[in-house]
Amino acid sequence: MPETNADIPQQVLDLIGKHQYEEETEFEIEMGYVYNTLAAVQNANPLYWDKSFAEQVVGAQIAPPTMLSVWFRPHYWSPGFEGERTALQSHFDMKRIMELPEAIIGGNESIFGVPVKMGDKLRTYQVLTSVSEVKKTRVGTGRFWVIEVHCFNQHDEHVGTDIYNCFGYRRPAQ
Amino acid sequence: MSANLNPKLTAAQVSVGDELPPLTVPVTATTVVLGALASRDWRPMHHDRDFAVNRNGVRDIFINTPNNAAWFERYITDWTGPFGRLGRMKFRMNSSVFPGDEMLMSGSVKNVSTDAAGCCWLDLNVCVSVDGEVSTSCEARVAIPEDASDNPWARKGDQWRP
């Protein structure tokens, strides 16, 4: 594992600030996943359960804002792909390039824009914005990095940004 | 079903220091798996105990980040009512939440302000605690109606400044 900023691979330095993984959602936004999310946290907000109410208040049926990242997670499997498909691919790229076998998301910030409506088709890109020096924490030794995920709808309206603070590391025994 | 079109909470009803009513949630393996799969998070540490213990070095499967966010959203909008519109949410996980834990959600109003577009913003400090220890802390910014005639969901473009 590189020990100082000077040892960060050029491949990583070249990625900082670069738009990566520009892609669209694999399906149009739909209520099925919204209901699953509401059920998982017992969220009774009528904005999502009552179509008539949503249309009067927002003008359309919408998804909860915090579901933003849900829409960009790939199916676990789909034709033509082999192995596990992962969301936030630039995070997994960092683990591989930095030779850090473990990683956690230590913090997350979301900024919510135009509501995501049923039938929307969203697009996104990921940006690596920073990589830290080597840090030692209670889970292991590694580096922090920050990835921003910017999301837009089919009208190029900003629907939100997710900012992930990640820590890639080796456990003491590794 | 027909919900009430009158806002549950408007600017005049909120002051700095107000506390949100606490919410306790007993966490089971189903809570964790349901949340992970609903958020399309297929990573094994959220459904495979052997993986979580042997690879991640933790005691069990644990609640994933997007589900954490969904719990915070539910907690906040339970309080504001459906006219509450989240603008921003930032949280930090200090420790994981596992089956067998009881989550205690609590929160308070840190700031009340009105922006140049006339939108009323509440800055909230919210957290999830387990056994008296904060496992996740959250700073949320939520818009509520300035008065009964206002609707944050109607704000677009320059009128929406999260």
PDB file of C-alpha atoms in Angstrom, chain A residues 28-170:
ATOM      1  CA  GLU A  28     -37.960   3.955 -15.234  1.00  0.00           C
ATOM      2  CA  ILE A  29     -38.690   5.118 -11.703  1.00  0.00           C
ATOM      3  CA  GLU A  30     -41.586   3.104 -10.338  1.00  0.00           C
ATOM      4  CA  MET A  31     -43.658   2.772  -7.183  1.00  0.00           C
ATOM      5  CA  GLY A  32     -42.767  -0.870  -6.461  1.00  0.00           C
ATOM      6  CA  TYR A  33     -39.395   0.024  -5.011  1.00  0.00           C
ATOM      7  CA  VAL A  34     -40.890   3.048  -3.269  1.00  0.00           C
ATOM      8  CA  TYR A  35     -43.379   0.813  -1.448  1.00  0.00           C
ATOM      9  CA  ASN A  36     -40.557  -1.585  -0.458  1.00  0.00           C
ATOM     10  CA  THR A  37     -38.577   1.309   1.017  1.00  0.00           C
ATOM     11  CA  LEU A  38     -41.587   2.747   2.842  1.00  0.00           C
ATOM     12  CA  ALA A  39     -42.390  -0.687   4.268  1.00  0.00           C
ATOM     13  CA  ALA A  40     -38.788  -1.255   5.368  1.00  0.00           C
ATOM     14  CA  VAL A  41     -38.893   1.830   7.605  1.00  0.00           C
ATOM     15  CA  GLN A  42     -42.656   1.899   8.266  1.00  0.00           C
ATOM     16  CA  ASN A  43     -42.980   5.318   6.646  1.00  0.00           C
ATOM     17  CA  ALA A  44     -46.675   6.261   6.480  1.00  0.00           C
ATOM     18  CA  ASN A  45     -46.184   9.604   4.693  1.00  0.00           C
ATOM     19  CA  PRO A  46     -49.343  10.077   2.559  1.00  0.00           C
ATOM     20  CA  LEU A  47     -47.263  11.890  -0.031  1.00  0.00           C
ATOM     21  CA  TYR A  48     -46.146   8.436  -1.198  1.00  0.00           C
ATOM     22  CA  TRP A  49     -49.159   6.273  -0.339  1.00  0.00           C
ATOM     23  CA  ASP A  50     -51.931   8.584  -1.581  1.00  0.00           C
ATOM     24  CA  LYS A  51     -51.675   9.342  -5.302  1.00  0.00           C
ATOM     25  CA  SER A  52     -54.397  11.986  -5.235  1.00  0.00           C
ATOM     26  CA  PHE A  53     -52.734  13.792  -2.331  1.00  0.00           C
ATOM     27  CA  ALA A  54     -49.320  13.696  -4.077  1.00  0.00           C
ATOM     28  CA  GLU A  55     -50.817  15.137  -7.247  1.00  0.00           C
ATOM     29  CA  GLN A  56     -52.404  17.978  -5.307  1.00  0.00           C
ATOM     30  CA  VAL A  57     -49.276  18.794  -3.291  1.00  0.00           C
ATOM     31  CA  VAL A  58     -46.444  18.102  -5.773  1.00  0.00           C
ATOM     32  CA  GLY A  59     -48.239  17.699  -9.080  1.00  0.00           C
ATOM     33  CA  ALA A  60     -47.203  14.062  -9.491  1.00  0.00           C
ATOM     34  CA  GLN A  61     -46.425  10.860  -7.624  1.00  0.00           C
ATOM     35  CA  ILE A  62     -42.853  11.103  -6.419  1.00  0.00           C
ATOM     36  CA  ALA A  63     -40.211   9.012  -4.643  1.00  0.00           C
ATOM     37  CA  PRO A  64     -38.778   9.844  -1.216  1.00  0.00           C
ATOM     38  CA  PRO A  65     -35.689  12.044  -1.726  1.00  0.00           C
ATOM     39  CA  THR A  66     -33.423   9.694   0.228  1.00  0.00           C
ATOM     40  CA  MET A  67     -34.023   6.984  -2.378  1.00  0.00           C
ATOM     41  CA  LEU A  68     -31.728   8.804  -4.806  1.00  0.00           C
ATOM     42  CA  SER A  69     -28.941   6.205  -4.703  1.00  0.00           C
ATOM     43  CA  VAL A  70     -31.424   3.340  -4.995  1.00  0.00           C
ATOM     44  CA  TRP A  71     -32.163   4.116  -8.634  1.00  0.00           C
ATOM     45  CA  PHE A  72     -28.573   3.732  -9.731  1.00  0.00           C
ATOM     46  CA  ARG A  73     -27.835   0.403  -8.107  1.00  0.00           C
ATOM     47  CA  PRO A  74     -27.506  -2.246 -10.816  1.00  0.00           C
ATOM     48  CA  HIS A  75     -29.469  -5.475 -10.821  1.00  0.00           C
ATOM     49  CA  TYR A  76     -27.492  -8.160  -8.991  1.00  0.00           C
ATOM     50  CA  TRP A  77     -27.410 -10.035 -12.286  1.00  0.00           C
ATOM     51  CA  SER A  78     -28.567  -9.341 -15.796  1.00  0.00           C
ATOM     52  CA  PRO A  79     -27.947 -11.004 -19.190  1.00  0.00           C
ATOM     53  CA  GLY A  80     -24.460 -10.441 -20.537  1.00  0.00           C
ATOM     54  CA  PHE A  81     -22.828  -9.787 -17.185  1.00  0.00           C
ATOM     55  CA  GLU A  82     -20.801 -12.208 -15.108  1.00  0.00           C
ATOM     56  CA  GLY A  83     -19.975 -11.925 -11.419  1.00  0.00           C
ATOM     57  CA  GLU A  84     -21.272  -9.432  -8.929  1.00  0.00           C
ATOM     58  CA  ARG A  85     -22.324  -6.043 -10.283  1.00  0.00           C
ATOM     59  CA  THR A  86     -21.642  -3.197  -7.881  1.00  0.00           C
ATOM     60  CA  ALA A  87     -22.938   0.338  -7.392  1.00  0.00           C
ATOM     61  CA  LEU A  88     -20.532   3.230  -6.826  1.00  0.00           C
ATOM     62  CA  GLN A  89     -18.006   1.554  -9.109  1.00  0.00           C
ATOM     63  CA  SER A  90     -15.393   4.281  -8.664  1.00  0.00           C
ATOM     64  CA  HIS A  91     -15.240   3.317  -4.967  1.00  0.00           C
ATOM     65  CA  PHE A  92     -14.450  -0.285  -5.850  1.00  0.00           C
ATOM     66  CA  ASP A  93     -11.926   0.914  -8.431  1.00  0.00           C
ATOM     67  CA  MET A  94     -10.161   2.812  -5.636  1.00  0.00           C
ATOM     68  CA  LYS A  95     -10.000  -0.293  -3.452  1.00  0.00           C
ATOM     69  CA  ARG A  96      -8.446  -2.249  -6.311  1.00  0.00           C
ATOM     70  CA  ILE A  97      -5.960   0.390  -7.427  1.00  0.00           C
ATOM     71  CA  MET A  98      -4.894   1.240  -3.864  1.00  0.00           C
ATOM     72  CA  GLU A  99      -4.667  -2.477  -2.984  1.00  0.00           C
ATOM     73  CA  LEU A 100      -6.971  -2.065   0.011  1.00  0.00           C
ATOM     74  CA  PRO A 101      -9.100  -5.194   0.509  1.00  0.00           C
ATOM     75  CA  GLU A 102     -11.693  -3.707   2.867  1.00  0.00           C
ATOM     76  CA  ALA A 103     -13.711  -0.493   2.744  1.00  0.00           C
ATOM     77  CA  ILE A 104     -16.552   1.218   4.561  1.00  0.00           C
ATOM     78  CA  ILE A 105     -18.710   4.260   3.921  1.00  0.00           C
ATOM     79  CA  GLY A 106     -18.086   6.396   7.006  1.00  0.00           C
ATOM     80  CA  GLY A 107     -20.298   9.312   6.121  1.00  0.00           C
ATOM     81  CA  ASN A 108     -22.732  10.521   3.531  1.00  0.00           C
ATOM     82  CA  GLU A 109     -24.168  13.878   2.478  1.00  0.00           C
ATOM     83  CA  SER A 110     -27.111  14.291   0.135  1.00  0.00           C
ATOM     84  CA  ILE A 111     -28.439  17.420  -1.499  1.00  0.00           C
ATOM     85  CA  PHE A 112     -31.921  17.091  -2.952  1.00  0.00           C
ATOM     86  CA  GLY A 113     -33.103  19.000  -6.005  1.00  0.00           C
ATOM     87  CA  VAL A 114     -36.139  18.483  -8.221  1.00  0.00           C
ATOM     88  CA  PRO A 115     -38.342  15.633  -6.917  1.00  0.00           C
ATOM     89  CA  VAL A 116     -37.945  12.283  -8.674  1.00  0.00           C
ATOM     90  CA  LYS A 117     -41.269  11.418 -10.320  1.00  0.00           C
ATOM     91  CA  MET A 118     -42.719   8.105 -11.396  1.00  0.00           C
ATOM     92  CA  GLY A 119     -41.674   7.367 -14.969  1.00  0.00           C
ATOM     93  CA  ASP A 120     -38.543   9.507 -14.771  1.00  0.00           C
ATOM     94  CA  LYS A 121     -35.363   8.225 -16.416  1.00  0.00           C
ATOM     95  CA  LEU A 122     -32.333   9.454 -14.522  1.00  0.00           C
ATOM     96  CA  ARG A 123     -28.687   9.788 -15.456  1.00  0.00           C
ATOM     97  CA  THR A 124     -25.654  10.107 -13.279  1.00  0.00           C
ATOM     98  CA  TYR A 125     -21.907  10.450 -13.165  1.00  0.00           C
ATOM     99  CA  GLN A 126     -19.356   9.900 -10.393  1.00  0.00           C
ATOM    100  CA  VAL A 127     -16.411  12.116  -9.464  1.00  0.00           C
ATOM    101  CA  LEU A 128     -13.507  11.267  -7.167  1.00  0.00           C
ATOM    102  CA  THR A 129     -12.765  14.573  -5.411  1.00  0.00           C
ATOM    103  CA  SER A 130     -10.019  13.768  -2.882  1.00  0.00           C
ATOM    104  CA  VAL A 131      -7.746  11.088  -1.422  1.00  0.00           C
ATOM    105  CA  SER A 132      -6.178  11.378   2.047  1.00  0.00           C
ATOM    106  CA  GLU A 133      -2.813  10.512   3.482  1.00  0.00           C
ATOM    107  CA  VAL A 134      -2.471   7.105   5.149  1.00  0.00           C
ATOM    108  CA  LYS A 135      -4.520   6.997   8.368  1.00  0.00           C
ATOM    109  CA  LYS A 136      -4.666   4.456  11.153  1.00  0.00           C
ATOM    110  CA  THR A 137      -8.145   3.829  12.600  1.00  0.00           C
ATOM    111  CA  ARG A 138      -9.710   1.252  14.904  1.00  0.00           C
ATOM    112  CA  VAL A 139     -10.740  -0.929  11.946  1.00  0.00           C
ATOM    113  CA  GLY A 140      -7.402  -0.798  10.129  1.00  0.00           C
ATOM    114  CA  THR A 141      -4.878   1.295   8.230  1.00  0.00           C
ATOM    115  CA  GLY A 142      -5.729   2.880   4.916  1.00  0.00           C
ATOM    116  CA  ARG A 143      -6.922   6.019   3.176  1.00  0.00           C
ATOM    117  CA  PHE A 144     -10.064   8.106   3.071  1.00  0.00           C
ATOM    118  CA  TRP A 145     -11.484   9.238  -0.236  1.00  0.00           C
ATOM    119  CA  VAL A 146     -14.522  11.274  -1.277  1.00  0.00           C
ATOM    120  CA  ILE A 147     -16.772  10.452  -4.212  1.00  0.00           C
ATOM    121  CA  GLU A 148     -19.596  12.686  -5.473  1.00  0.00           C
ATOM    122  CA  VAL A 149     -22.489  11.248  -7.454  1.00  0.00           C
ATOM    123  CA  HIS A 150     -24.437  13.846  -9.442  1.00  0.00           C
ATOM    124  CA  CYS A 151     -27.908  12.972 -10.721  1.00  0.00           C
ATOM    125  CA  PHE A 152     -30.213  14.520 -13.304  1.00  0.00           C
ATOM    126  CA  ASN A 153     -33.594  13.696 -14.813  1.00  0.00           C
ATOM    127  CA  GLN A 154     -34.547  13.385 -18.493  1.00  0.00           C
ATOM    128  CA  HIS A 155     -35.072  17.166 -18.627  1.00  0.00           C
ATOM    129  CA  ASP A 156     -31.486  17.766 -17.388  1.00  0.00           C
ATOM    130  CA  GLU A 157     -32.835  19.072 -14.089  1.00  0.00           C
ATOM    131  CA  HIS A 158     -30.633  18.388 -11.075  1.00  0.00           C
ATOM    132  CA  VAL A 159     -32.422  15.851  -8.875  1.00  0.00           C
ATOM    133  CA  GLY A 160     -29.656  15.482  -6.333  1.00  0.00           C
ATOM    134  CA  THR A 161     -26.067  14.849  -5.364  1.00  0.00           C
ATOM    135  CA  ASP A 162     -24.739  12.192  -3.016  1.00  0.00           C
ATOM    136  CA  ILE A 163     -21.313  12.720  -1.447  1.00  0.00           C
ATOM    137  CA  TYR A 164     -19.670   9.648   0.065  1.00  0.00           C
ATOM    138  CA  ASN A 165     -16.801   9.672   2.555  1.00  0.00           C
ATOM    139  CA  CYS A 166     -15.133   6.311   2.144  1.00  0.00           C
ATOM    140  CA  PHE A 167     -12.333   4.547   3.996  1.00  0.00           C
ATOM    141  CA  GLY A 168     -10.378   1.767   2.284  1.00  0.00           C
ATOM    142  CA  TYR A 169      -8.180  -0.228   4.612  1.00  0.00           C
ATOM    143  CA  ARG A 170      -6.310  -3.329   5.627  1.00  0.00           C
TER     144      ARG A 170
END
